[in-house]
Amino acid sequence: QKEVEQNSGPLSVPEGAIASLNCTYSDRVSQSFFWYRQYSGKSPELIMSIYSNGDKEDGRFTAQLNKASQYVSLLIRDSQPSDSATYLCAAPSTGGFKTIFGAGTRLFVKA
Amino acid sequence: DAEITQSPRHKITETGRQVTLACHQTWNHNNMFWYRQDLGHGLRLIHYSYGVHDTNKGEVSDGYSVSRSNTEDLPLTLESAASSQTSVYFCASSGGTSGTTDTQYFGPGTRLTVL
């Protein structure tokens, strides 16, 4: 069974700082990765997906993938209090359309 | 706009009762999923379906069942509710085809309390 592991946190950063969220996975076959954001009491929503080694940038968010190290990260630049949420790392299961989710990292951005 | 809805949003029931949670999506997605989310466990897959009349067990399927009679709906039934099934339940759908895994779109969730 593939595992996706994250530090549960909480991770606390001051407003304007860079928040760095990390995720490791156990299956070398994984070709794509997803970052979902979940506000308290709400459902998860996709914020980034990454399929290739290297960096992918979308506004203040940058996803980084290193397949050799089986490591994927999410950087949030100029963190805002509205970024306070739980961030879920996810990877597809082998041979199907299921997604394996990590337990999530809680992020707090202090004003 | 396409969406995925769940009902009821909140439910309180008693141990031993049968409960059905509804999930309806208008994305025309083939793939639908039910998860439960509890503190410390993240999202755990209960059942999933890749199309009409297809259902599969996830990692925590005991005590739950689903059926898929059309593309839009995947109701989740708790045959005999137990206190351990108190949780927040999320339905999701995705349009992945040809072996690819696509974005999952989540419903708003159902908070179920079993007394």
Coordinates of C-alpha atoms in Angstrom, one line a residue:
Chain A
Q1 CA 0.0 0.0 0.0
K2 CA 1.4 3.3 -1.0
E3 CA 2.0 5.8 1.8
V4 CA 1.9 9.6 1.7
E5 CA 3.3 11.1 4.8
Q6 CA 3.2 14.7 6.1
N7 CA 4.2 16.4 9.3
S8 CA 0.9 17.1 11.0
G9 CA 2.2 20.4 12.4
P10 CA 0.9 22.9 13.3
L11 CA 3.3 25.0 11.3
S12 CA 3.2 28.6 12.4
V13 CA 4.6 31.5 10.3
P14 CA 4.3 35.2 10.5
E15 CA 2.4 37.1 7.9
G16 CA 4.6 37.8 4.8
A17 CA 6.9 34.9 5.4
I18 CA 7.4 31.8 3.3
A19 CA 5.6 28.7 4.5
S20 CA 7.2 25.4 3.5
L21 CA 5.1 22.3 3.5
N22 CA 6.6 18.9 2.9
C23 CA 5.5 15.5 1.8
T24 CA 7.1 12.2 1.2
Y25 CA 5.7 9.2 -0.6
S26 CA 6.7 5.5 -0.7
D27 CA 5.8 4.5 -4.3
R28 CA 8.5 5.2 -6.9
V29 CA 5.9 4.7 -9.7
S30 CA 3.9 7.9 -8.8
Q31 CA 3.8 10.2 -11.7
S32 CA 1.7 13.0 -10.4
F33 CA 1.0 14.8 -7.1
F34 CA -1.6 17.1 -5.8
W35 CA -1.9 19.7 -3.0
Y36 CA -5.3 20.3 -1.6
R37 CA -6.2 23.0 0.9
Q38 CA -8.9 22.5 3.5
Y39 CA -10.3 25.3 5.6
S40 CA -11.7 24.4 9.0
G41 CA -15.2 23.0 8.6
K42 CA -14.9 23.0 4.8
S43 CA -14.1 20.4 2.1
P44 CA -10.7 20.0 0.4
E45 CA -10.1 21.9 -2.8
L46 CA -7.2 21.5 -5.2
I47 CA -4.7 24.3 -5.3
M48 CA -1.7 22.7 -7.2
S49 CA -0.8 19.6 -9.2
I50 CA 2.6 18.7 -10.4
Y51 CA 3.7 16.0 -12.8
S52 CA 7.4 16.6 -13.6
N53 CA 10.5 17.0 -11.6
G54 CA 11.3 20.5 -10.7
D55 CA 9.2 23.5 -9.7
K56 CA 5.8 24.6 -10.8
E57 CA 4.6 28.1 -9.9
D58 CA 1.1 29.5 -9.6
G59 CA 0.9 32.9 -8.1
R60 CA 2.2 32.8 -4.6
F61 CA 2.3 29.0 -4.6
T62 CA 5.2 26.9 -5.8
A63 CA 5.1 23.1 -5.9
Q64 CA 8.5 21.3 -6.0
L65 CA 8.9 17.6 -7.0
N66 CA 11.9 15.4 -6.6
K67 CA 11.1 11.9 -7.8
A68 CA 14.5 10.5 -7.0
S69 CA 14.1 11.5 -3.3
Q70 CA 10.3 10.8 -3.4
Y71 CA 9.7 14.2 -2.0
V72 CA 7.2 16.9 -2.9
S73 CA 6.8 20.3 -1.3
L74 CA 4.6 23.3 -1.4
L75 CA 5.9 26.8 -0.8
I76 CA 3.6 29.7 -0.1
R77 CA 5.3 33.1 -0.5
D78 CA 4.1 36.2 1.2
S79 CA 1.9 34.1 3.5
Q80 CA -1.4 35.7 4.5
P81 CA -3.8 34.9 7.4
S82 CA -6.2 33.7 4.8
D83 CA -3.7 30.9 4.0
S84 CA -4.3 29.4 7.4
A85 CA -5.7 25.9 6.7
T86 CA -4.8 22.3 6.5
Y87 CA -2.8 21.3 3.4
L88 CA -3.2 17.8 2.1
C89 CA -0.6 16.1 -0.1
A90 CA -2.0 13.5 -2.4
A91 CA -0.8 11.0 -5.0
P92 CA -2.7 8.6 -7.3
S93 CA -2.9 4.9 -6.5
T94 CA -1.2 2.4 -8.8
G95 CA -3.4 1.3 -11.6
G96 CA -6.5 3.1 -10.8
F97 CA -8.2 6.4 -10.3
K98 CA -8.0 6.5 -6.6
T99 CA -6.1 9.1 -4.7
I100 CA -4.0 8.5 -1.6
F101 CA -4.1 11.4 0.8
G102 CA -1.6 12.4 3.5
A103 CA -3.0 13.2 6.9
G104 CA -2.4 16.9 6.3
T105 CA -0.3 19.7 7.7
R106 CA -2.1 22.5 9.7
L107 CA -0.7 25.9 8.8
F108 CA -1.3 29.0 10.9
V109 CA -0.3 32.4 9.5
K110 CA 0.0 35.0 12.3
A111 CA -1.0 38.6 11.5
Chain B
D1 CA -22.2 25.4 -13.0
A2 CA -21.4 21.8 -12.3
E3 CA -21.3 20.8 -8.6
I4 CA -21.4 18.0 -6.2
T5 CA -23.9 18.1 -3.3
Q6 CA -24.4 16.0 -0.2
S7 CA -27.4 15.6 2.0
P8 CA -28.1 15.8 4.8
R9 CA -25.4 18.2 5.9
H10 CA -25.9 17.2 9.5
K11 CA -27.4 14.0 10.9
I12 CA -27.9 12.6 14.4
T13 CA -29.0 9.0 14.7
E14 CA -29.0 6.2 17.2
T15 CA -26.9 3.1 17.4
G16 CA -28.3 0.3 15.3
R17 CA -30.3 2.4 12.9
Q18 CA -29.8 2.3 9.1
V19 CA -28.6 5.6 7.7
T20 CA -28.2 6.7 4.1
L21 CA -26.1 9.7 3.0
A22 CA -26.8 11.1 -0.4
C23 CA -24.2 12.3 -3.0
H24 CA -25.2 13.9 -6.3
Q25 CA -22.8 15.3 -8.9
T26 CA -23.5 17.2 -12.1
W27 CA -20.0 17.0 -13.5
N28 CA -20.8 13.9 -15.5
H29 CA -17.8 12.2 -13.8
N30 CA -17.4 8.5 -14.0
N31 CA -15.5 8.2 -10.8
M32 CA -17.1 8.8 -7.4
F33 CA -15.6 8.3 -3.9
W34 CA -16.7 8.3 -0.3
Y35 CA -14.3 9.3 2.5
R36 CA -14.5 9.7 6.2
Q37 CA -12.4 12.3 8.0
D38 CA -11.5 12.0 11.6
L39 CA -8.9 13.9 13.7
G40 CA -5.5 12.3 13.4
H41 CA -6.5 10.1 10.4
G42 CA -7.0 12.4 7.5
L43 CA -9.2 11.2 4.7
R44 CA -9.9 7.5 4.6
L45 CA -11.5 5.9 1.6
I46 CA -14.7 3.9 2.3
H47 CA -16.0 2.9 -1.1
Y48 CA -15.6 4.0 -4.7
S49 CA -17.1 3.6 -8.1
Y50 CA -15.6 3.9 -11.6
G51 CA -18.9 3.8 -13.3
V52 CA -22.6 2.7 -13.3
H53 CA -23.0 -0.6 -11.5
D54 CA -19.4 -0.6 -10.5
T55 CA -18.5 -0.5 -6.7
N56 CA -15.3 -1.2 -4.9
K57 CA -14.2 -1.4 -1.2
G58 CA -11.8 1.1 0.2
E59 CA -9.6 0.8 3.3
V60 CA -12.4 1.3 5.8
S61 CA -15.5 -0.3 4.2
D62 CA -16.8 -2.5 7.0
G63 CA -20.3 -1.5 8.0
Y64 CA -20.8 0.6 4.9
S65 CA -22.3 -0.1 1.4
V66 CA -22.9 1.8 -1.8
S67 CA -24.7 1.3 -5.0
R68 CA -24.3 3.1 -8.4
S69 CA -27.5 3.0 -10.5
N70 CA -26.7 6.1 -12.5
T71 CA -23.8 8.4 -13.3
E72 CA -24.9 11.2 -10.9
D73 CA -25.5 9.5 -7.6
L74 CA -23.6 7.3 -5.1
P75 CA -25.5 6.9 -1.9
L76 CA -23.6 5.6 1.1
T77 CA -25.5 3.4 3.5
L78 CA -24.6 2.5 7.1
E79 CA -26.4 -0.8 7.6
S80 CA -26.4 -0.6 11.4
A81 CA -24.9 2.6 12.7
A82 CA -22.2 2.4 15.4
S83 CA -20.7 5.1 17.6
S84 CA -17.4 4.5 15.8
Q85 CA -19.0 5.7 12.6
T86 CA -19.4 9.2 14.1
S87 CA -17.4 11.3 11.6
V88 CA -17.5 13.8 8.8
Y89 CA -18.2 12.1 5.5
F90 CA -17.1 13.6 2.2
C91 CA -18.2 12.5 -1.3
A92 CA -15.9 13.3 -4.2
S93 CA -15.9 12.8 -8.0
S94 CA -13.3 12.9 -10.7
G95 CA -13.2 12.6 -14.4
G96 CA -10.0 10.5 -14.7
T97 CA -9.9 8.3 -17.8
S98 CA -7.4 6.0 -19.5
G99 CA -5.5 5.3 -16.4
T100 CA -4.9 8.9 -15.4
T101 CA -5.9 10.3 -12.0
D102 CA -7.6 13.6 -12.3
T103 CA -8.5 16.3 -9.8
Q104 CA -11.1 15.2 -7.2
Y105 CA -14.0 17.6 -6.5
F106 CA -15.4 17.3 -3.1
G107 CA -18.9 17.8 -1.8
P108 CA -19.5 20.0 1.3
G109 CA -19.5 17.1 3.7
T110 CA -22.0 15.4 6.1
R111 CA -21.4 15.5 9.8
L112 CA -22.8 12.3 11.2
T113 CA -23.3 11.7 14.9
V114 CA -24.2 8.3 16.2
L115 CA -25.5 8.3 19.8

